[in-house]
Short mmCIF file of C-alpha atoms and ligand atoms in Angstrom, two decimals:
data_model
loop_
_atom_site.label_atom_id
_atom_site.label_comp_id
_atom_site.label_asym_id
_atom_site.label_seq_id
_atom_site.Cartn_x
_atom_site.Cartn_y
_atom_site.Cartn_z
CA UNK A 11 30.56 102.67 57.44
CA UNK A 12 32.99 105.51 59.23
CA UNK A 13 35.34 107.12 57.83
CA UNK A 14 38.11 106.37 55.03
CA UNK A 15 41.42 105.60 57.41
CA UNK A 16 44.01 107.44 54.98
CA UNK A 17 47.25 106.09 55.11
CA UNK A 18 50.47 107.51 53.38
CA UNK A 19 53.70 104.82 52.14
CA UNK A 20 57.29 106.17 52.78
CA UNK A 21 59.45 103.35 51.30
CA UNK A 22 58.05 101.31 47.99
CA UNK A 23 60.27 98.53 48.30
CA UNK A 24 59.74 94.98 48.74
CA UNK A 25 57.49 95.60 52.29
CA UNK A 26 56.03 98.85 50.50
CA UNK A 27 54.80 97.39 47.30
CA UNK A 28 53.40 93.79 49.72
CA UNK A 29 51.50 96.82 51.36
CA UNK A 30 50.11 98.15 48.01
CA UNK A 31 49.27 94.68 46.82
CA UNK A 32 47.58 93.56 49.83
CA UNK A 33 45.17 96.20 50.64
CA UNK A 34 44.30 96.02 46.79
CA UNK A 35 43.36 92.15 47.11
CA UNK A 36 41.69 92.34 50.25
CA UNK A 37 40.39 95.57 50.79
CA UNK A 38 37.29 94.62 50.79
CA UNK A 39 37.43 91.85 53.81
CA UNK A 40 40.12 94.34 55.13
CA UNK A 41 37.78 97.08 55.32
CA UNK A 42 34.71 94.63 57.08
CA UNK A 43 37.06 93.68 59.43
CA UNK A 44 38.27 97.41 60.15
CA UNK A 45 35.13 98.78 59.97
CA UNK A 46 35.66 101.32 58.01
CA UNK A 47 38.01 101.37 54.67
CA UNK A 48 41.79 101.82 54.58
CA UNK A 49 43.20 103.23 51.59
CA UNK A 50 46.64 104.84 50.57
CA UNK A 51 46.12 109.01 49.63
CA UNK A 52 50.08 109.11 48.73
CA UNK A 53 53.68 107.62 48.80
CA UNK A 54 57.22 108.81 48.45
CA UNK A 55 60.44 106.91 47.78
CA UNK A 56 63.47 107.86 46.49
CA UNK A 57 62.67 107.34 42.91
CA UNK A 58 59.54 108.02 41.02
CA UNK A 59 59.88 106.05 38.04
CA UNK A 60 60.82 103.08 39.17
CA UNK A 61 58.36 100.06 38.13
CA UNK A 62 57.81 98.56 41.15
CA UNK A 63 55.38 95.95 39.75
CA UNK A 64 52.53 97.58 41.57
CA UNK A 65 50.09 100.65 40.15
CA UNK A 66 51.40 103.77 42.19
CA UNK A 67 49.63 106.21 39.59
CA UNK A 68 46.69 107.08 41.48
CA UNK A 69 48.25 108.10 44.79
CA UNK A 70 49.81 111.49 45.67
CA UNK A 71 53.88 111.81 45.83
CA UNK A 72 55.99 113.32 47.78
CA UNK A 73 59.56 114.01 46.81
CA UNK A 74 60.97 114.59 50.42
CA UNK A 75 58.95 112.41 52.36
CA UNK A 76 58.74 114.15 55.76
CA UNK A 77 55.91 115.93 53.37
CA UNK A 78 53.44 113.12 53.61
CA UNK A 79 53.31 113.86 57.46
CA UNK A 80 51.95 117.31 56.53
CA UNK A 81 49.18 116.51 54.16
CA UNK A 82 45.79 117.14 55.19
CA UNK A 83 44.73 113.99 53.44
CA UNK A 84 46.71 111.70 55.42
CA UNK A 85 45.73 110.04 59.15
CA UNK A 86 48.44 107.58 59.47
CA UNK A 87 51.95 107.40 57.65
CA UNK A 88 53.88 104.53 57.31
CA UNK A 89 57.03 104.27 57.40
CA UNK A 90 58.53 101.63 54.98
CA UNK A 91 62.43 102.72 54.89
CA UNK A 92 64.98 101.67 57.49
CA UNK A 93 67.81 102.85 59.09
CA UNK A 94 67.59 103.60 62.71
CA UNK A 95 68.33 107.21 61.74
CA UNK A 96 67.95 109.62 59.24
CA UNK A 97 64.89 110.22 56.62
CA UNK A 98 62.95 107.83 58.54
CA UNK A 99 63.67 108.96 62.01
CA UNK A 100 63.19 112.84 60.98
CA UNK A 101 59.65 110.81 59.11
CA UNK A 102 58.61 109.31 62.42
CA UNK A 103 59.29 112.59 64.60
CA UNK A 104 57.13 114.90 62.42
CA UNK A 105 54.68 112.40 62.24
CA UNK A 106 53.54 111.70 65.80
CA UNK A 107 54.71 115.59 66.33
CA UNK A 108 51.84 116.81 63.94
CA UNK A 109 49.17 113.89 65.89
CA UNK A 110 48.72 111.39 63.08
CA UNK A 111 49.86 107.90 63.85
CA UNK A 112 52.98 105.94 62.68
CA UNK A 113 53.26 102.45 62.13
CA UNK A 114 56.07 101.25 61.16
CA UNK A 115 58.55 97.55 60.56
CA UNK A 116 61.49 99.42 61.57
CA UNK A 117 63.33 97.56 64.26
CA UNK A 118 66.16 99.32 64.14
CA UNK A 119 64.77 102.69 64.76
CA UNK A 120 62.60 101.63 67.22
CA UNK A 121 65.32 99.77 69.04
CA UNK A 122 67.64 102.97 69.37
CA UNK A 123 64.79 105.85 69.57
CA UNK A 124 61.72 103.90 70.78
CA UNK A 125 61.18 105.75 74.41
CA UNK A 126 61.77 108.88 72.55
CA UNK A 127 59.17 108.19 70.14
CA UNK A 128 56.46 106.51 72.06
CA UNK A 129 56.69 109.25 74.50
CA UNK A 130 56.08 112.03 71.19
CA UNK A 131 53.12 109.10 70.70
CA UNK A 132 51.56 109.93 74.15
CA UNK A 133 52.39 113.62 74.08
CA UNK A 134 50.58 114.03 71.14
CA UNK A 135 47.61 111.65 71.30
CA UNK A 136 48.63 109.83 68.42
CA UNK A 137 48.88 105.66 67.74
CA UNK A 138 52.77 104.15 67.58
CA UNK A 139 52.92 100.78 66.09
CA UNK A 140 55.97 98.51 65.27
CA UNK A 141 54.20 95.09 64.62
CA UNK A 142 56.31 94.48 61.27
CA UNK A 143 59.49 95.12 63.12
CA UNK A 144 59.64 92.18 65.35
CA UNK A 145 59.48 88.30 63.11
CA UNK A 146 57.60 89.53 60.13
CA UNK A 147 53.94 88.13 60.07
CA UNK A 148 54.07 86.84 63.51
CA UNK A 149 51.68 88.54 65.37
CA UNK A 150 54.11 88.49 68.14
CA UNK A 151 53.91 92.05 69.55
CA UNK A 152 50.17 91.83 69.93
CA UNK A 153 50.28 88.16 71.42
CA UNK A 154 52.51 89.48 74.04
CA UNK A 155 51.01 92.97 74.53
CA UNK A 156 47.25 92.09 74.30
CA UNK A 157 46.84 88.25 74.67
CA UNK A 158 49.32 87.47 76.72
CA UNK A 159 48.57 90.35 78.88
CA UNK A 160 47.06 88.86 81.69
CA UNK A 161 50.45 86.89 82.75
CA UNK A 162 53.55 87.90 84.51
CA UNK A 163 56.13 86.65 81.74
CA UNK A 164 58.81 84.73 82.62
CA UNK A 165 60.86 84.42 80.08
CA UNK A 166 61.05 85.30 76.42
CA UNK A 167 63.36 83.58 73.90
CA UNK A 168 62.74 82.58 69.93
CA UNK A 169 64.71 82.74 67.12
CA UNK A 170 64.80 86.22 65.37
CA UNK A 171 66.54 85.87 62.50
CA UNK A 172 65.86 84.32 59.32
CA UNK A 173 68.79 84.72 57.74
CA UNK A 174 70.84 82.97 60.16
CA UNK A 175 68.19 80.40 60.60
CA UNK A 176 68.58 79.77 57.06
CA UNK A 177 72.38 79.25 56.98
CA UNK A 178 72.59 77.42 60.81
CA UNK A 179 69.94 74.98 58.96
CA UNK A 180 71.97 74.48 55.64
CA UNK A 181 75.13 73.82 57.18
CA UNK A 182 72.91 71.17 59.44
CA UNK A 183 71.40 69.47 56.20
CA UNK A 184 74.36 69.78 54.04
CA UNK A 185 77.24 69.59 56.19
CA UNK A 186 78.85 72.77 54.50
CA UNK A 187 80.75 75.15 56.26
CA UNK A 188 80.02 78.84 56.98
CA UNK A 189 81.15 80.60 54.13
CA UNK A 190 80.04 78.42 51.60
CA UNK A 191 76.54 78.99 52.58
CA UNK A 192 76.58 82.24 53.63
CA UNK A 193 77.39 82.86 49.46
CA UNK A 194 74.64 80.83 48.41
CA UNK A 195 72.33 82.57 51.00
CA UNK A 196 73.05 86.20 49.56
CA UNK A 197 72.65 84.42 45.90
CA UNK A 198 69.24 83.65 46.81
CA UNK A 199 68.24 86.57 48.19
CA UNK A 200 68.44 85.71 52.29
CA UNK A 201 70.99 87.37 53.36
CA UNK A 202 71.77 91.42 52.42
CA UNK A 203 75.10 92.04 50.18
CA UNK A 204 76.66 93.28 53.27
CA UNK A 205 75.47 90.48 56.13
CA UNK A 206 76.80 91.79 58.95
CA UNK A 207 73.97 93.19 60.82
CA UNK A 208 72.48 89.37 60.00
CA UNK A 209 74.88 87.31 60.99
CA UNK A 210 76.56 89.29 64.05
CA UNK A 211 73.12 89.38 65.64
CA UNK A 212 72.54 92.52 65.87
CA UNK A 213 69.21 92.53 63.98
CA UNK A 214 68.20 89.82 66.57
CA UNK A 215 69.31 91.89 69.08
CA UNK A 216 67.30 95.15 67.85
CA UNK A 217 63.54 92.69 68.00
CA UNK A 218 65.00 91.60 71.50
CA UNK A 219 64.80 94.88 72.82
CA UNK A 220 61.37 95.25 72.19
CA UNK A 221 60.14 92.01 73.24
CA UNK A 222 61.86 92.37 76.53
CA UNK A 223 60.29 95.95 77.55
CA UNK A 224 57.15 94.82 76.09
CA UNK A 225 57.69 91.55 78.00
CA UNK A 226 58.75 92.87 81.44
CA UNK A 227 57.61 96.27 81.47
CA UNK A 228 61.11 97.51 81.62
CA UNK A 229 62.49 100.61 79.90
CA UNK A 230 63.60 99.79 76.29
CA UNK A 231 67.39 98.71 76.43
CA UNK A 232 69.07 98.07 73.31
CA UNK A 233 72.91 98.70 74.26
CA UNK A 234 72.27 96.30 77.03
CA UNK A 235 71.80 93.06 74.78
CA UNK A 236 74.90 90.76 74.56
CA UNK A 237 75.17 90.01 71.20
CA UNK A 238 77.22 87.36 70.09
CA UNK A 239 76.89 86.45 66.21
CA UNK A 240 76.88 82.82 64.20
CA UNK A 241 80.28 83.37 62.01
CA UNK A 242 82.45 81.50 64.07
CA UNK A 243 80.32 78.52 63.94
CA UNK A 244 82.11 75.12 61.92
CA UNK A 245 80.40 72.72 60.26
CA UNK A 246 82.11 70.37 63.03
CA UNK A 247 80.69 72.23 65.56
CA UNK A 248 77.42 71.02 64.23
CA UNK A 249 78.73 67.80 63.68
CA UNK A 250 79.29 67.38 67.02
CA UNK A 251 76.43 68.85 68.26
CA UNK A 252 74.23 66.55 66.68
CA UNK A 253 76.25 64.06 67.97
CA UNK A 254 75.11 64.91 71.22
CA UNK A 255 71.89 64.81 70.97
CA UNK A 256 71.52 69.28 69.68
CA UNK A 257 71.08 71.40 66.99
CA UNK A 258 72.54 74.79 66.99
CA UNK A 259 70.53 77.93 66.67
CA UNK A 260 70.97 81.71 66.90
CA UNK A 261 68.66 82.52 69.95
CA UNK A 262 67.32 85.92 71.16
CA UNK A 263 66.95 85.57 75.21
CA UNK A 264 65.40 87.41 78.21
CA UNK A 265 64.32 87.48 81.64
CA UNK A 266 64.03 89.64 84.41
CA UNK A 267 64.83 89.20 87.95
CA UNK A 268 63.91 91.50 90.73
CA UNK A 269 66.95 91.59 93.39
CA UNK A 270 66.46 93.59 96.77
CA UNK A 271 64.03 96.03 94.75
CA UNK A 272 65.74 96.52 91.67
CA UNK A 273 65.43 94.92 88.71
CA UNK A 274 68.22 93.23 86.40
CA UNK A 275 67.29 92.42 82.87
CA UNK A 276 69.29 89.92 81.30
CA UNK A 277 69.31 90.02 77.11
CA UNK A 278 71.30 88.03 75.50
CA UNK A 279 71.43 87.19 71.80
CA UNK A 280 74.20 84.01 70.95
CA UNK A 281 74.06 80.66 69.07
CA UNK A 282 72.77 77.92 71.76
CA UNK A 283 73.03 74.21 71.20
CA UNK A 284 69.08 73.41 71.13
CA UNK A 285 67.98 69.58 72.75
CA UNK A 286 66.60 67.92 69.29
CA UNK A 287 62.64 67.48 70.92
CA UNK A 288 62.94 71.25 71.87
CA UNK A 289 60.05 72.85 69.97
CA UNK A 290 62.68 75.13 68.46
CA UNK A 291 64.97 72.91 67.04
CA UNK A 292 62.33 71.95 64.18
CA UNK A 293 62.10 75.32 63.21
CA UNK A 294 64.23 75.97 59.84
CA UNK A 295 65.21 77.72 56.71
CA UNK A 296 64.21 81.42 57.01
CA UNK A 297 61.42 81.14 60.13
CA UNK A 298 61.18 82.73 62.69
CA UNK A 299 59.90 81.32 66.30
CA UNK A 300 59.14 82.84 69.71
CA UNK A 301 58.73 81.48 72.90
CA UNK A 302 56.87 82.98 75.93
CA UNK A 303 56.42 81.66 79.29
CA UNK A 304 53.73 83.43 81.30
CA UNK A 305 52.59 82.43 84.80
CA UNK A 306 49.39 81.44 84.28
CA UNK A 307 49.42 80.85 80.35
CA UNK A 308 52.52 78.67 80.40
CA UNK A 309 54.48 78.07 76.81
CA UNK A 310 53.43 80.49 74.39
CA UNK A 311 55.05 79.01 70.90
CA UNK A 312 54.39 81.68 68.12
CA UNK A 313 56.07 80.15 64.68
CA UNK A 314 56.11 81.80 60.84
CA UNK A 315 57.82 83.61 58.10
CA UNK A 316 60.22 86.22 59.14
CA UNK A 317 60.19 88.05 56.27
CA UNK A 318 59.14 88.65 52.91
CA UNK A 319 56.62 91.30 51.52
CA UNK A 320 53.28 89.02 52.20
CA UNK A 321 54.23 88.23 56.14
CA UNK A 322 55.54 91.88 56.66
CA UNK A 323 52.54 93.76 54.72
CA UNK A 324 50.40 91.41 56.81
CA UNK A 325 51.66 92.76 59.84
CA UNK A 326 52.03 96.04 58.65
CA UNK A 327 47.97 96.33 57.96
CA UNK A 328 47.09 94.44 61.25
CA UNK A 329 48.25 97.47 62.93
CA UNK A 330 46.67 99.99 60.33
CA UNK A 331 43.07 97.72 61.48
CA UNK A 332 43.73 98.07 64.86
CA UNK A 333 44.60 101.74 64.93
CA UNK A 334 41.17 102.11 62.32
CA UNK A 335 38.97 100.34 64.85
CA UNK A 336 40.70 102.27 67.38
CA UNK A 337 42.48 99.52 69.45
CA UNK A 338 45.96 101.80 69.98
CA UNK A 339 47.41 100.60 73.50
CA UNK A 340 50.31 102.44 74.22
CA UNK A 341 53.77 101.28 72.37
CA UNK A 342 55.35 99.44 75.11
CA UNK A 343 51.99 98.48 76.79
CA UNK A 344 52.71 100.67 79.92
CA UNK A 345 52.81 104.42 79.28
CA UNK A 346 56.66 104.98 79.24
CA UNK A 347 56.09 107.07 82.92
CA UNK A 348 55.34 103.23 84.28
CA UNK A 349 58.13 101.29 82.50
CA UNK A 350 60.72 100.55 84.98
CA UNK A 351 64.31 101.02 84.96
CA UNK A 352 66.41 98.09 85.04
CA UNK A 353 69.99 97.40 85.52
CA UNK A 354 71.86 94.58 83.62
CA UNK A 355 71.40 91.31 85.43
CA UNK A 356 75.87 89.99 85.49
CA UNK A 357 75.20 86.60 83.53
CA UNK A 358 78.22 85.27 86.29
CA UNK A 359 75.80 83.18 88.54
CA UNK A 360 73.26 81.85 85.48
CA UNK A 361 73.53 78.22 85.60
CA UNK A 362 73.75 76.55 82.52
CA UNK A 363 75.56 73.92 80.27
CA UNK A 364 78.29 74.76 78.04
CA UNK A 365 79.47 73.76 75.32
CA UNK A 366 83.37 74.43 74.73
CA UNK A 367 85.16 74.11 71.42
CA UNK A 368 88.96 74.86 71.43
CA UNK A 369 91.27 74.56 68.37
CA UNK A 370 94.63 72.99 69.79
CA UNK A 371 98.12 72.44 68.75
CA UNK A 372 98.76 68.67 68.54
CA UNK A 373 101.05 68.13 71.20
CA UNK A 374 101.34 66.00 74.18
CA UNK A 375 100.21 68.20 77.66
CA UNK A 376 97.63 70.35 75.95
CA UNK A 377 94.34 68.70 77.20
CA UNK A 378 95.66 68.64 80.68
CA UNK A 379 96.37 72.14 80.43
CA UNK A 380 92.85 72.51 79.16
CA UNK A 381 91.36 70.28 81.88
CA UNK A 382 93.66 71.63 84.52
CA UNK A 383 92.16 75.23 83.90
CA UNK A 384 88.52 74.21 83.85
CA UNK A 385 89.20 71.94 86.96
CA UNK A 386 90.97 75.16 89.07
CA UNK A 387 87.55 77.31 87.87
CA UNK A 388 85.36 74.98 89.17
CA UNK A 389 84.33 73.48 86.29
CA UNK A 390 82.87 70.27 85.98
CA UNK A 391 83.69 68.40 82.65
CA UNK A 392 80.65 65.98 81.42
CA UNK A 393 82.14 64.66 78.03
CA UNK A 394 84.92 65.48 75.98
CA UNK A 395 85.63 64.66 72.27
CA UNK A 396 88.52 65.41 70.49
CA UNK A 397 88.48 65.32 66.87
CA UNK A 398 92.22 65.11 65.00
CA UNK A 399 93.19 64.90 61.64
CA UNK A 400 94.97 61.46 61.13
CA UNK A 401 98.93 62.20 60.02
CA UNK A 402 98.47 65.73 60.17
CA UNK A 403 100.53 67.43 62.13
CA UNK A 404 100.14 71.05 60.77
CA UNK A 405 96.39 71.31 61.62
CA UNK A 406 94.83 72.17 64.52
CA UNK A 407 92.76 69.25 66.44
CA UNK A 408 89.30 70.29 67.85
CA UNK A 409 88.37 69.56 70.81
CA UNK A 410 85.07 70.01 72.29
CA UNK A 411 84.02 69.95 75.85
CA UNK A 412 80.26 69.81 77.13
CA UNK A 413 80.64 70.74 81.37
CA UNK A 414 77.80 69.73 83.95
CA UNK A 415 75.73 72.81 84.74
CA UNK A 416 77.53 75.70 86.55
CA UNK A 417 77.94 79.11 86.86
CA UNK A 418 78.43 80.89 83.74
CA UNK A 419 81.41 83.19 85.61
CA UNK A 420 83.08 79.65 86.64
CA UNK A 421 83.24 78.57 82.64
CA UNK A 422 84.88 82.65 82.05
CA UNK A 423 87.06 81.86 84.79
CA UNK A 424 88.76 78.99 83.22
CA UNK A 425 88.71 80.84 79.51
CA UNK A 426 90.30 83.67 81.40
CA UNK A 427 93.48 81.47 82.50
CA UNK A 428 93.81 80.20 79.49
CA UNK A 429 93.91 83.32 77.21
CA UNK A 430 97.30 83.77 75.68
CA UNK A 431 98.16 80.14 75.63
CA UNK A 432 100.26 78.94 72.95
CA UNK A 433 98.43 75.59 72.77
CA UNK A 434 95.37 77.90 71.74
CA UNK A 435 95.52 78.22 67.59
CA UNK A 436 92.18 79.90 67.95
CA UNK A 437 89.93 81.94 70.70
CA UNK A 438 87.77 79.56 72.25
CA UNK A 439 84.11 79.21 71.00
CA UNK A 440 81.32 78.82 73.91
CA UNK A 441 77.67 77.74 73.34
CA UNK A 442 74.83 77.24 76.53
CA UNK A 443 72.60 74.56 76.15
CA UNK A 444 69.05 75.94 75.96
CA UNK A 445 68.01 74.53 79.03
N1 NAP B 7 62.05 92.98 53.69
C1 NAP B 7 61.55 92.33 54.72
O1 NAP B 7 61.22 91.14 54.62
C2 NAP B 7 61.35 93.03 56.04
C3 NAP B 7 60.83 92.30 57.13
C4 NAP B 7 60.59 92.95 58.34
C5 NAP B 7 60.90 94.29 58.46
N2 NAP B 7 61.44 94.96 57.40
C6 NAP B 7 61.75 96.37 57.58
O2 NAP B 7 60.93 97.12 56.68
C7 NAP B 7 61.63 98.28 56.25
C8 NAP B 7 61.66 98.30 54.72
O3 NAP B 7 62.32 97.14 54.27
P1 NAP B 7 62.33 96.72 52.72
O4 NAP B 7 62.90 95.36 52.68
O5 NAP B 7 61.01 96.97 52.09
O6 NAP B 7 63.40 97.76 52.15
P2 NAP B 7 63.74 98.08 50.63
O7 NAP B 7 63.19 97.05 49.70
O8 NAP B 7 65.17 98.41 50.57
O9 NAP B 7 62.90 99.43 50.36
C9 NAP B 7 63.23 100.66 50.96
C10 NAP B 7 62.40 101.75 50.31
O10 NAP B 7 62.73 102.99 50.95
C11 NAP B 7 63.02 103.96 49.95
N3 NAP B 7 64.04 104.88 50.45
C12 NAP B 7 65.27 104.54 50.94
N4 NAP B 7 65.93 105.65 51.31
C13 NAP B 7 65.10 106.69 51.04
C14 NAP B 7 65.20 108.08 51.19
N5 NAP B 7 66.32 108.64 51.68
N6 NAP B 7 64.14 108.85 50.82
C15 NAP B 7 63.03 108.28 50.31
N7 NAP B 7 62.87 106.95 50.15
C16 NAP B 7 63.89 106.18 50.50
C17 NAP B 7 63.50 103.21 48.73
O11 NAP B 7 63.22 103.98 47.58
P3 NAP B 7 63.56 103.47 46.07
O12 NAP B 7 62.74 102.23 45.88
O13 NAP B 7 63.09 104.57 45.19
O14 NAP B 7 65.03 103.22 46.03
C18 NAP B 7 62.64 101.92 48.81
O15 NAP B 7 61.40 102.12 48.15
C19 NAP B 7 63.00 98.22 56.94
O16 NAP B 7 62.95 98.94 58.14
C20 NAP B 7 63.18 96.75 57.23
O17 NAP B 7 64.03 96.51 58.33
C21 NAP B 7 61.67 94.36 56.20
#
């Protein structure tokens, strides 16, 4: 058997000691498959003592670890610490700077310094892998990067984000409202004490970014993603979409049009009302699902946990095999020289389905002025429900509006004439239908 792939740990926390724990219990098979053993030669976290309910005593440590990239005993670090900046940023530099590889399940960093660092990766001969950072143990970067490879892909969409998975799923079952189980979720350990990345999408947005370049061969473009979040979401707005037929979901989506010779890249991530026998709509709780469409493979469905230290560590070693065996394509597929620049594609002309939900004073002439607005846009109302509270005059009524497909920019165009409205109690909330 070859050589001992060495591997050094930065971060020993719940991904960092799945890592430990899984090339303990399956080393063996791990190493058959690999052809050649992987083992760790040292790890650094913040603090040394710390039982982590793994054995860390036979490793080296590093204090600062920036260190482990400068050990002769080490091949490959990995880097097990978030934050798109910082320790693990100056880690990742001085790692594929010095030639050894990096993997990493860092979305975050690799979402706002990804060129920078698969372009160190190339300059320096070394491997770059992010498998981890993108839906846990899905093996989605590799299905798209190497299986899929062979296709022109359409279209890329899934669901990206456990956490609001989780709660979009609760509120569903339970008919609770936001809040409520947004508390229970950070109880239990789904969402983070501060949710905000979570729930605003931005997480989803980060894992979007890399599926799309890795998708369409485009230049990574994280500040490009539209990112609207699930904490305006009512429990009557799921109410009502299951009353037509939906569920709702936060969805990550992209595609890629080429117009007179350049390309636009649309990204958006936003909750979308989901058709019931969609494939996506059964996925729940924490999961994570993503869809792609490729030109000769067709539907693509990869589905599984999003999270956790047994998923992520099993992504994390899949890459540490494939670099050992020596199967490093470059990060984004293409070397970054061939990714292409794109512009973002104006979401104005998408066609789509909408689903509108105002909260209205109760008072005769406000649904005309509604309807009058959507009608001057060129809007096209399919069904309307209005939902009020009987002898209440002091509440707002909701009323919900589905419109016949249409231009996105016709559906802003009516929202537009009716901003500042006094028969508005609330901004309006707007859904697509996944179509
Ligand atoms: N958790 C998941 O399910 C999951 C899934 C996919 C991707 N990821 C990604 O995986 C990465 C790690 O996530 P995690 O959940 O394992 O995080 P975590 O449990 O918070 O662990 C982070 C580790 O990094 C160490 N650390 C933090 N700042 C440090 C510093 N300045 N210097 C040295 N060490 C430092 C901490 O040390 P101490 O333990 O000593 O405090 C801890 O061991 C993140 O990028 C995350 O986005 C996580």
């Amino acid at each position: 058997m070859a050589d001992t792939l060495r591997i050094a740990l930065a971060g020993l926390g719940t991904v960092g000691a799945g890592v430990i724990r899984l090339l303990a219990e399956n080393g063996t098979l791990i190493a058959q498959r690999a052809g050649r053993p992987i083992e760790i030669t040292a790890v650094s976290a913040r603090d040394r003592a710390k039982d982590r309910g793994v054995d860390i005593s036979g490793f080296g440590w590093e204090d600062d670890m920036t260190a482990l990239s400068a050990r002769d005993d080490v091949d490959v670090v990995v880097e097990l610490v978030g934050g798109s900046d910082g320790p693990a940023l100056a880690l990742a530099r001085t790692t594929l700077g010095s030639g050894k590889g990096l993997v990493t399940a860092n979305k975050a960093m690799v979402a706002h310094h990804g060129l920078e660092l698969a372009q160190l990766a190339e300059a320096n001969d070394a491997a770059m892998r992010y498998e981890a950072a993108v839906a846990g143990g899905i093996p989605a970067i590799k299905g798209l990067g190497e299986g899929a490879a062979a296709n022109r892909i359409e279209r890329i969409y899934g669901i990206l984000n456990g956490t609001c998975n989780y709660i979009l799923s609760e509120m569903e079952s339970t008919g609770r409202d936001f809040g409520d189980v947004l508390g229970e979720a950070q109880a239990l350990g789904y969402a983070e004490a501060d949710p905000t990345f979570d729930i605003e999408g931005v997480d989803a947005a980060h894992k979007l970014s890399l599926l799309a370049a890795l998708a369409f061969g485009t230049r990574l473009d994280f500040g490009a993603v539209a990112t609207t979040g699930i904490s305006r979401i009512r429990a009557a707005d799921i109410a009502q979409a299951r009353a037509l037929g939906y569920v709702i979901r936060l969805i990550g989506l992209a595609d890629c049009e080429k117009d007179n010779g350049e390309r636009h890249l649309f990204q958006r991530v936003a909750p979308y009302l989901v058709p019931t026998n969609h494939p996506l709509a059964g996925v729940s709780g924490p999961t994570n699902a993503v869809v792609a469409e490729g030109n000769f493979s067709g539907r693509l469905l990869f589905e599984g946990a999003g999270a956790g230290d047994g998923p992520t560590a099993s992504a994390v070693v899949a890459d540490l095999i494939d670099i050992a065996r020596g199967n490093v394509p470059p990060p984004f597929s293409l070397p970054v020289s061939a990714l292409e620049a794109s512009a973002p594609a104006d979401p104005g002309h998408r066609r789509n389905r909408a689903y509108l939900r105002f909260l209205v004073a109760d008072r005769p002439g406000v649904l005309a002025e509604i309807t009058a607005a959507m009608r001057d846009a060129g809007v096209s109302i399919e069904s309307m429900i209005q939902q009020g509270h009987p002898d209440d005059d002091d509440n707002p009524v909701l009323v919900a509006i589905v419109t016949h497909e249409g231009p996105e920019g016709a559906v802003d165009r009516a929202l537009t004439m009716l901003e500042g409205s006094e028969s508005l109690a609330d901004k309006p909330l707007v859904m697509r239908l996944l179509g």
